[in-house]
Amino acid sequence: MRGGGAMRSDIEIAQSTTLLPIDRVARKLGLGEEDLERNGQYMAKLRLPREKRKQRGKLILVTAINPTQAGEGKTTTSIGLADAMNRLGAKTVLALREPSLGPVFGLKGGATGGGMAQIVPMEEINLHFTGDFHAIGAANNLLAAMVDNHIYQGNELGIDRVVWRRCVDMNDRQLRSVLSGVGGGTNGVPRAEHFDITVASEVMAVFCLAEDLSDLKARLGRMIVGYTREGKPVTAHDLKAEGAMTALLKRAILPNLVQTLEGNPAIVHGGPFANIAHGCNSIAATRAALALGDYCVTEAGFGADLGAEKFLDIKCRMAGLAPDAAVVVATVRALKLHGGATGDLSRENPEALKRGLPNLRRHVENLQQVYGLPVVVALNEFATDTPAETALVREMCRSIGAETVCSRVWEQGSAGGVELAEKVIALTRQSHNFRFAYRADSTVEEKLLALTEKIYGGAEVRFTPQARRELEELEGLGFGELPVCVAKTQYSLSDDPKKTGAPEGFAVTVRSLRVSAGAGFVVALTGDVMTMPGLPKHPAAENIDITGDGRITGLF
């Protein structure tokens, strides 16, 4: 429960915690030195032999309502839940995404939790970590360099239109649209260039969906970098690039082992954004967690309409996974925002809360009715929440067959998540019939309509002329039955961030479609979602500093 008064920052809490050497964390999972590649004293890469990769655990998905700009504590809840389950004696392994430097230095902050529910060492995890994202960016940009070099050296493959983009793991709006190769002579072939943030790169998606090194190499080779004048795709394999790219990712593909503040194991690996990519940690990390624990707690980015949908319809479909239970994280403040409240969201406002509850209801019912999963609501509690407000949330959830548990893990760590842990363990013992939101053999347009109607609450899908042409092209190339990855705002169930609550009957406008042939899905871009975010007026980077003895301050 977050209240007023002097409070220690997340980084102060993390820096005052005594961490376990990583080999002691590994021993909790039955792992020895031969299973680890150390990265300092408190982090390691996991190198699991095949006999240790067999699934035995139950899979728990943590998702959320549509968030405020500060987020609603989904990662914090995931960490606290895993700690609480371990507190109860249930051998639980956490599987999370890695933070991107974009939000770390931007608006939202990192992805290591908060308060007494964090993964550590938080500075290392948030700043560079084990270098995975740098390796992904290097592989992406190596391919970009090979594309432009091929064109410069004579263009034997006849590339007429380049679609592969460079990337950087930073929010930098200046790079959204640039000219490259200018200056004449030996400076390359001039053309328009568009940078993505690294977490939006297809290399990141491939990295997170690959089963092993061989699968990674094959997927990288299938990625489309451009098209000939006749419309024939040119791939990374055509450029003989996938071998060198895989070599850059050889160590990065190994999952990372760290710990929570309470010394419980956390596997942190991969990190695509959910509003512009598929929002899930790597299959390798999830499989490792399921193999090493009786339970795996994992999260999917932003609201359930984005992260959970993609986790279920893309990741679970490709990997053959089936969750045993789902947790939907909500806060009273966010529900009041969805009900039209403005200004101080901590003020009691039961009418706004009532108006905002349909947002929570939609997410819970989607998981229950569309996907067939048992659900519990974790109400991330703040000191300003009143008993009357909490009662309103409980009453609504009870009416649709979902229990509500107040989560106090930010303030109390595992002790504040025991009730939630008990409910989740009970849910995993219930029978259920997990299913997907759309059939694999339906068309891209049918899949988009299914998501719009079943998940978002809309009525129709509209395509811009450009998107309609791209749809016809990708269907003509044989990509018409791939899963879809919708890039849209995280702040609304619709494609308009101003439509809060649970809007109905709206149209989703698809402005562009891209084929991610290596990842194995079609990306549908909607609204004003950018694949290269920008920094806010006062970025978090302004508050980050380092002392003379190397101690980082102001991270959060």
XYZ file of C-alpha atoms in Angstrom:
556
model
C 0.000 0.000 0.000
C 1.577 3.248 -1.103
C 1.078 6.267 1.079
C 2.511 9.673 1.842
C 5.502 10.608 3.958
C 9.151 9.913 3.378
C 9.705 6.706 1.433
C 12.825 5.085 0.137
C 13.119 4.985 -3.621
C 13.197 1.666 -5.459
C 16.912 1.982 -6.104
C 17.608 2.741 -2.424
C 15.678 -0.368 -1.397
C 17.508 -2.481 -3.952
C 20.946 -1.137 -3.022
C 20.366 -1.811 0.692
C 19.477 -5.473 0.073
C 22.036 -8.228 0.587
C 22.010 -10.345 -2.559
C 22.705 -14.049 -2.732
C 25.606 -15.189 -4.936
C 24.047 -16.445 -8.154
C 25.258 -20.023 -7.621
C 23.145 -20.196 -4.436
C 20.096 -19.044 -6.378
C 20.845 -21.683 -9.015
C 21.102 -24.413 -6.377
C 17.486 -23.698 -5.406
C 16.608 -24.909 -8.892
C 18.821 -27.977 -8.753
C 21.433 -26.389 -10.993
C 25.198 -26.553 -10.654
C 28.168 -24.557 -11.914
C 28.118 -26.542 -15.158
C 24.691 -25.040 -15.939
C 25.833 -21.426 -15.529
C 27.845 -18.872 -17.455
C 28.477 -16.196 -14.844
C 28.114 -12.514 -15.565
C 29.528 -11.053 -12.378
C 28.584 -12.218 -8.899
C 24.807 -11.892 -9.148
C 23.860 -12.673 -12.759
C 24.388 -15.679 -15.004
C 23.419 -17.167 -18.327
C 21.653 -20.544 -18.161
C 22.984 -23.366 -20.287
C 20.477 -26.150 -19.657
C 21.103 -29.612 -21.112
C 18.139 -31.110 -22.955
C 17.238 -33.464 -20.092
C 16.639 -30.447 -17.835
C 14.267 -28.692 -20.261
C 11.233 -30.969 -19.832
C 8.123 -29.090 -18.687
C 6.723 -29.962 -15.319
C 5.361 -26.673 -13.987
C 2.029 -24.896 -14.295
C 1.900 -21.621 -16.229
C 0.417 -18.470 -14.658
C -0.059 -15.360 -16.793
C -0.121 -11.910 -15.187
C -1.739 -9.183 -17.261
C -3.593 -5.921 -16.564
C -6.257 -3.402 -17.469
C -5.430 -0.548 -19.843
C -2.894 1.438 -17.813
C -2.229 5.026 -16.914
C 1.079 6.468 -18.133
C 2.743 5.313 -14.902
C 1.635 1.696 -15.368
C -0.452 -0.249 -12.855
C 2.161 -2.453 -11.193
C 1.960 -5.582 -13.332
C 5.662 -6.414 -13.027
C 5.640 -5.575 -9.303
C 2.641 -7.859 -8.834
C 4.297 -10.666 -10.825
C 7.424 -10.487 -8.666
C 5.466 -10.263 -5.413
C 3.233 -13.161 -6.449
C 6.229 -15.393 -7.214
C 7.796 -14.473 -3.870
C 4.524 -15.191 -2.056
C 4.107 -18.563 -3.744
C 7.638 -19.507 -2.718
C 6.798 -18.300 0.792
C 3.955 -20.830 0.820
C 6.349 -23.596 -0.218
C 5.293 -23.725 -3.865
C 8.481 -23.929 -5.945
C 7.934 -20.993 -8.285
C 10.168 -19.491 -10.969
C 9.566 -16.007 -12.357
C 9.932 -15.343 -16.109
C 10.054 -11.667 -17.125
C 11.090 -9.425 -20.017
C 14.307 -7.410 -19.998
C 14.016 -3.613 -19.705
C 14.610 -1.383 -22.718
C 16.737 1.728 -22.316
C 13.989 3.677 -24.079
C 11.540 3.802 -21.145
C 14.356 3.661 -18.567
C 15.534 7.091 -19.750
C 12.104 8.214 -20.937
C 8.777 8.333 -19.129
C 7.701 4.957 -17.765
C 10.903 3.765 -16.131
C 12.434 0.301 -16.150
C 10.992 -3.157 -15.743
C 12.334 -4.491 -12.462
C 9.281 -3.974 -10.240
C 9.078 -1.618 -7.298
C 9.093 -1.241 -3.533
C 9.647 -4.566 -1.791
C 8.857 -6.571 -4.939
C 11.842 -6.125 -7.245
C 14.348 -8.175 -9.190
C 17.990 -7.380 -8.513
C 20.638 -6.143 -9.159
C 18.187 -3.542 -10.485
C 20.780 -1.079 -11.826
C 22.545 -3.791 -13.810
C 19.287 -5.227 -15.171
C 17.993 -1.806 -16.239
C 21.295 -0.545 -17.660
C 22.799 -2.907 -20.269
C 22.162 -6.125 -18.221
C 24.057 -8.970 -19.937
C 24.225 -7.159 -23.263
C 21.416 -9.066 -24.987
C 19.782 -5.967 -26.451
C 23.090 -4.686 -27.753
C 23.648 -8.021 -29.496
C 20.156 -7.862 -30.999
C 20.765 -4.301 -32.212
C 24.128 -5.309 -33.673
C 22.582 -8.239 -35.544
C 19.791 -6.025 -36.859
C 22.190 -3.334 -38.043
C 24.646 -5.822 -39.529
C 21.834 -6.980 -41.787
C 20.987 -3.355 -42.668
C 24.619 -2.707 -43.563
C 24.744 -5.839 -45.721
C 21.569 -4.783 -47.562
C 22.943 -1.354 -48.453
C 26.367 -2.746 -49.272
C 24.804 -5.275 -51.628
C 22.996 -2.488 -53.462
C 26.147 -0.342 -53.576
C 28.238 -3.250 -54.894
C 26.003 -3.833 -57.927
C 22.689 -5.129 -56.549
C 22.915 -8.635 -58.001
C 19.611 -9.578 -56.327
C 17.802 -6.660 -57.933
C 16.532 -5.081 -54.709
C 14.178 -2.277 -55.719
C 12.480 -1.501 -52.397
C 14.215 -1.828 -49.018
C 11.943 -2.558 -46.033
C 14.576 -3.503 -43.450
C 15.162 -0.784 -40.845
C 18.057 0.072 -38.605
C 17.423 0.213 -34.862
C 18.741 1.665 -31.621
C 17.631 0.925 -28.045
C 16.735 4.509 -27.230
C 13.745 6.824 -27.606
C 14.905 9.137 -30.403
C 12.196 10.738 -32.536
C 14.895 12.397 -34.702
C 15.563 8.995 -36.259
C 11.988 8.232 -37.277
C 12.574 9.526 -40.782
C 16.035 10.398 -42.118
C 18.049 10.421 -45.342
C 21.051 8.117 -45.503
C 23.839 7.546 -47.993
C 24.108 11.229 -48.880
C 27.381 12.865 -49.908
C 27.921 11.043 -53.183
C 30.864 8.935 -54.265
C 31.721 6.181 -51.834
C 29.142 7.190 -49.224
C 26.497 4.723 -50.342
C 23.243 4.966 -52.268
C 20.973 7.796 -51.033
C 17.557 6.708 -49.753
C 14.985 7.410 -47.063
C 15.700 5.576 -43.820
C 13.473 4.837 -40.813
C 14.839 3.668 -37.480
C 12.924 1.480 -35.016
C 13.613 1.123 -31.322
C 15.387 -2.215 -30.781
C 12.408 -3.773 -29.018
C 10.361 -3.261 -32.219
C 12.946 -4.995 -34.428
C 11.951 -8.287 -36.003
C 15.244 -9.650 -34.697
C 13.847 -9.155 -31.178
C 10.665 -11.011 -32.116
C 12.640 -13.846 -33.717
C 14.964 -13.966 -30.695
C 11.999 -14.387 -28.329
C 10.158 -16.988 -30.432
C 13.138 -19.203 -31.351
C 13.257 -22.621 -29.686
C 17.039 -22.992 -29.970
C 20.087 -21.793 -31.898
C 19.181 -23.747 -35.046
C 15.635 -22.388 -35.039
C 17.007 -18.894 -34.463
C 19.272 -19.158 -37.511
C 16.461 -20.471 -39.705
C 14.087 -17.708 -38.609
C 16.706 -15.011 -39.169
C 17.257 -16.340 -42.679
C 13.533 -16.053 -43.493
C 13.327 -12.351 -42.608
C 12.421 -10.156 -45.582
C 14.727 -7.192 -46.197
C 13.306 -5.896 -49.465
C 11.531 -6.611 -52.729
C 12.572 -6.751 -56.359
C 10.864 -4.658 -59.053
C 8.678 -7.720 -59.766
C 7.569 -7.892 -56.111
C 9.661 -10.932 -55.176
C 10.842 -10.910 -51.521
C 14.571 -10.752 -50.806
C 15.566 -12.388 -47.514
C 18.490 -12.328 -45.111
C 19.310 -15.819 -46.390
C 19.601 -14.457 -49.931
C 22.257 -12.071 -48.584
C 24.001 -14.914 -46.698
C 23.589 -12.881 -43.511
C 21.942 -15.273 -41.047
C 25.135 -17.091 -40.085
C 26.951 -13.967 -38.925
C 23.788 -12.658 -37.241
C 23.378 -15.910 -35.298
C 27.032 -15.770 -34.288
C 26.376 -12.341 -32.739
C 23.446 -13.827 -30.807
C 25.137 -17.065 -29.718
C 25.460 -16.065 -26.063
C 22.489 -13.708 -25.967
C 20.048 -16.551 -26.744
C 20.846 -18.152 -23.374
C 18.303 -17.057 -20.697
C 19.482 -14.851 -17.816
C 19.175 -15.912 -14.177
C 18.840 -13.259 -11.455
C 16.890 -13.059 -8.180
C 14.150 -11.198 -6.372
C 14.781 -9.099 -3.263
C 13.839 -12.234 -1.291
C 16.397 -14.390 -3.087
C 13.963 -16.311 -5.273
C 14.935 -17.218 -8.865
C 13.927 -15.005 -11.782
C 14.658 -15.755 -15.439
C 14.741 -12.491 -17.409
C 15.146 -12.695 -21.174
C 14.015 -10.810 -24.265
C 11.791 -7.768 -24.294
C 9.547 -6.802 -27.220
C 7.124 -3.959 -26.453
C 3.476 -5.036 -26.407
C 2.063 -1.930 -28.078
C 4.380 -2.211 -31.094
C 5.525 -5.858 -30.923
C 4.336 -9.079 -29.258
C 5.185 -8.162 -25.660
C 6.398 -11.458 -24.184
C 9.665 -12.762 -22.791
C 11.449 -15.484 -24.730
C 10.119 -18.986 -25.233
C 13.505 -20.182 -23.962
C 12.972 -18.339 -20.661
C 9.422 -19.602 -20.208
C 10.408 -23.178 -21.009
C 13.316 -22.991 -18.547
C 11.037 -21.661 -15.796
C 8.459 -24.395 -16.465
C 11.176 -27.040 -16.389
C 12.843 -25.835 -13.199
C 9.813 -25.050 -11.040
C 6.416 -26.417 -10.131
C 4.963 -23.062 -11.161
C 6.035 -20.383 -13.625
C 4.759 -16.831 -13.138
C 5.137 -14.747 -16.273
C 3.765 -11.429 -17.523
C 2.681 -9.977 -20.842
C 3.011 -6.286 -21.584
C 0.487 -3.491 -21.029
C -3.236 -4.349 -20.959
C -4.743 -7.762 -21.645
C -5.933 -6.515 -25.060
C -2.273 -6.266 -26.103
C 0.166 -8.377 -24.097
C -2.168 -11.166 -23.014
C -3.768 -11.446 -26.453
C -0.383 -11.764 -28.148
C 0.957 -14.085 -25.456
C -2.006 -16.390 -26.017
C -2.647 -16.099 -29.765
C 0.983 -15.872 -30.902
C 3.412 -17.226 -28.309
C 1.271 -20.032 -26.879
C 0.110 -21.051 -30.357
C 3.683 -21.253 -31.692
C 5.212 -22.890 -28.614
C 2.360 -25.239 -27.747
C 1.893 -23.653 -24.318
C -1.369 -23.462 -22.361
C -1.762 -21.249 -19.260
C -3.362 -22.723 -16.155
C -4.560 -19.404 -14.667
C -4.531 -15.656 -15.295
C -4.166 -12.659 -13.000
C -5.533 -9.264 -14.052
C -3.853 -6.353 -12.253
C -5.941 -3.235 -11.670
C -5.767 -0.057 -9.603
C -8.570 2.154 -8.336
C -6.789 5.221 -9.757
C -6.675 3.798 -13.292
C -10.311 2.722 -13.143
C -11.280 6.255 -12.124
C -9.287 7.576 -15.084
C -11.250 5.239 -17.352
C -14.399 6.664 -15.791
C -13.508 10.179 -16.858
C -11.850 11.465 -13.673
C -9.299 14.225 -14.146
C -6.780 15.854 -11.857
C -5.871 14.033 -8.647
C -6.826 10.386 -9.158
C -6.185 9.640 -5.479
C -9.304 11.574 -4.446
C -12.394 9.485 -3.668
C -14.656 9.501 -6.701
C -17.108 6.580 -6.617
C -19.053 7.753 -9.668
C -15.938 7.843 -11.860
C -14.923 4.457 -10.478
C -18.305 2.967 -11.403
C -17.995 4.384 -14.911
C -14.474 2.964 -15.256
C -15.206 -0.562 -14.017
C -16.378 -1.783 -17.458
C -12.731 -1.628 -18.582
C -11.778 -4.193 -15.945
C -14.891 -6.209 -16.700
C -14.041 -6.416 -20.406
C -10.517 -7.704 -19.750
C -11.668 -10.302 -17.219
C -14.515 -11.543 -19.402
C -12.209 -11.765 -22.427
C -9.881 -14.094 -20.550
C -12.779 -16.105 -19.144
C -15.077 -16.330 -22.168
C -12.821 -15.917 -25.203
C -9.787 -17.847 -23.931
C -11.462 -20.108 -21.346
C -9.064 -19.280 -18.481
C -9.767 -19.075 -14.737
C -9.084 -15.496 -13.563
C -8.393 -13.628 -10.333
C -8.180 -9.829 -10.070
C -5.217 -8.393 -8.151
C -6.131 -4.916 -6.930
C -2.789 -3.163 -6.501
C -3.585 -1.194 -3.359
C -2.699 2.429 -2.591
C -3.061 4.164 0.772
C -5.603 6.543 -0.774
C -7.963 3.706 -1.761
C -11.068 3.702 0.444
C -13.018 0.646 1.682
C -16.014 1.818 -0.331
C -13.967 1.948 -3.532
C -12.496 -1.497 -2.933
C -15.978 -2.844 -2.252
C -17.206 -1.531 -5.615
C -14.430 -3.399 -7.425
C -15.114 -6.596 -5.491
C -18.828 -6.397 -6.192
C -18.370 -6.004 -9.944
C -15.833 -8.838 -10.150
C -18.055 -11.119 -8.074
C -20.891 -10.527 -10.525
C -18.811 -12.079 -13.342
C -17.383 -14.952 -11.326
C -13.945 -13.531 -10.513
C -12.523 -13.012 -7.047
C -10.675 -9.832 -6.111
C -7.602 -9.841 -3.867
C -5.912 -6.685 -2.562
C -2.205 -6.879 -3.366
C 0.205 -5.197 -0.938
C 3.457 -6.605 -2.311
C 4.901 -3.140 -3.082
C 4.870 -2.316 0.628
C 5.186 -5.751 2.239
C 6.876 -8.017 -0.296
C 5.760 -11.660 -0.197
C 3.811 -11.140 3.022
C 1.503 -8.772 1.143
C 0.800 -11.340 -1.575
C -0.031 -14.488 0.392
C -3.790 -14.276 -0.194
C -3.217 -13.698 -3.910
C -0.799 -16.643 -4.036
C -3.328 -18.918 -2.334
C -6.047 -17.940 -4.827
C -3.737 -18.436 -7.808
C -2.604 -21.886 -6.669
C -6.264 -22.853 -6.208
C -7.105 -21.569 -9.698
C -4.413 -23.731 -11.308
C -6.203 -26.799 -9.925
C -9.448 -25.941 -11.688
C -10.330 -27.610 -14.952
C -10.544 -25.276 -17.932
C -10.640 -25.348 -21.716
C -8.020 -22.988 -23.102
C -8.626 -21.820 -26.675
C -7.520 -19.074 -29.051
C -9.365 -15.940 -30.180
C -9.186 -16.915 -33.869
C -8.531 -19.928 -36.047
C -5.062 -20.372 -37.485
C -6.396 -20.920 -41.005
C -8.505 -17.731 -41.136
C -7.370 -14.784 -43.247
C -5.530 -11.755 -41.870
C -8.668 -9.671 -42.299
C -10.762 -12.280 -40.454
C -8.243 -12.424 -37.624
C -8.259 -8.641 -37.250
C -12.055 -8.581 -37.211
C -12.140 -11.353 -34.588
C -9.803 -9.374 -32.312
C -11.751 -6.164 -32.889
C -15.094 -7.758 -32.048
C -14.095 -10.268 -29.356
C -11.240 -8.500 -27.545
C -11.528 -4.747 -28.182
C -15.331 -4.448 -28.332
C -15.359 -2.780 -31.754
C -17.577 -3.392 -34.756
C -15.429 -3.231 -37.880
C -11.930 -3.034 -39.337
C -11.075 -0.396 -41.921
C -7.999 -0.426 -44.132
C -6.354 2.638 -45.585
C -5.650 2.347 -49.339
C -2.000 1.644 -48.514
C -2.907 -1.073 -46.016
C -5.344 -2.660 -48.481
C -2.595 -2.840 -51.129
C -0.189 -4.332 -48.591
C -2.806 -6.886 -47.566
C -3.255 -8.006 -51.164
C 0.526 -8.216 -51.630
C 1.155 -10.327 -48.531
C -1.732 -12.658 -49.371
C -0.333 -13.043 -52.876
C 3.034 -14.022 -51.394
C 1.474 -16.752 -49.251
C 1.465 -14.959 -45.890
C -2.308 -14.660 -45.606
C -2.739 -17.239 -42.824
C -0.082 -15.982 -40.399
C -1.112 -14.824 -36.902
C -1.517 -11.061 -36.507
C 0.390 -8.770 -34.155
C -1.575 -5.540 -33.697
C 0.395 -2.374 -32.946
C -1.969 0.001 -31.158
C -2.224 2.311 -28.175
C -2.002 0.722 -24.741
C -4.267 3.338 -23.152
C -7.524 2.210 -24.747
C -9.243 -0.961 -25.859
C -9.723 0.873 -29.157
C -7.066 2.367 -31.448
C -7.774 5.848 -30.020
C -6.077 6.623 -26.653
C -8.833 9.116 -25.826
C -11.513 6.400 -25.795
C -11.125 5.229 -22.226
C -13.335 2.777 -20.347
C -14.904 0.070 -22.507
C -16.018 1.719 -25.761
C -18.246 -0.213 -28.144
C -19.146 -0.189 -31.802
C -16.037 1.636 -33.014
C -13.927 0.926 -36.079
C -10.252 -0.007 -35.918
C -8.288 1.574 -38.762
C -5.279 -0.341 -40.071
C -2.918 2.131 -41.708
C -0.148 -0.277 -42.697
C 0.730 -3.979 -42.704
C 4.188 -5.557 -42.477
C 5.202 -9.183 -42.861
C 7.554 -10.506 -40.182
C 8.339 -13.730 -41.995
C 11.052 -14.785 -39.562
C 8.884 -14.248 -36.510
C 5.952 -15.789 -38.322
C 3.303 -13.089 -38.017
C 1.860 -10.038 -39.755
C 2.172 -6.688 -37.963
C -0.880 -4.432 -38.292
C -0.131 -0.800 -37.482
C -3.093 1.221 -36.194
C -3.657 4.734 -34.906
C -0.624 6.895 -34.208
C 1.554 4.168 -32.687
C 5.203 4.798 -33.551
C 7.862 2.093 -33.742
C 10.357 4.730 -32.580
C 9.076 6.523 -29.452
C 10.264 9.975 -28.368
C 11.372 11.342 -25.013
C 8.973 13.396 -22.857
C 9.595 17.045 -22.013
C 11.381 16.043 -18.815
C 12.870 12.573 -19.433
C 13.825 10.337 -16.530
C 17.436 10.639 -17.734
C 17.560 14.134 -16.197
C 17.354 12.599 -12.707
C 19.881 9.798 -13.141
C 23.388 10.387 -11.826
C 26.406 8.557 -10.483
C 28.581 9.331 -7.475
C 32.358 9.391 -7.414
C 32.469 5.875 -6.002
C 30.288 4.542 -8.809
C 26.927 4.434 -7.007
C 24.011 5.121 -9.362
C 21.249 7.397 -8.099
C 17.881 8.602 -9.346
C 17.162 5.551 -11.504
C 13.683 5.488 -9.924
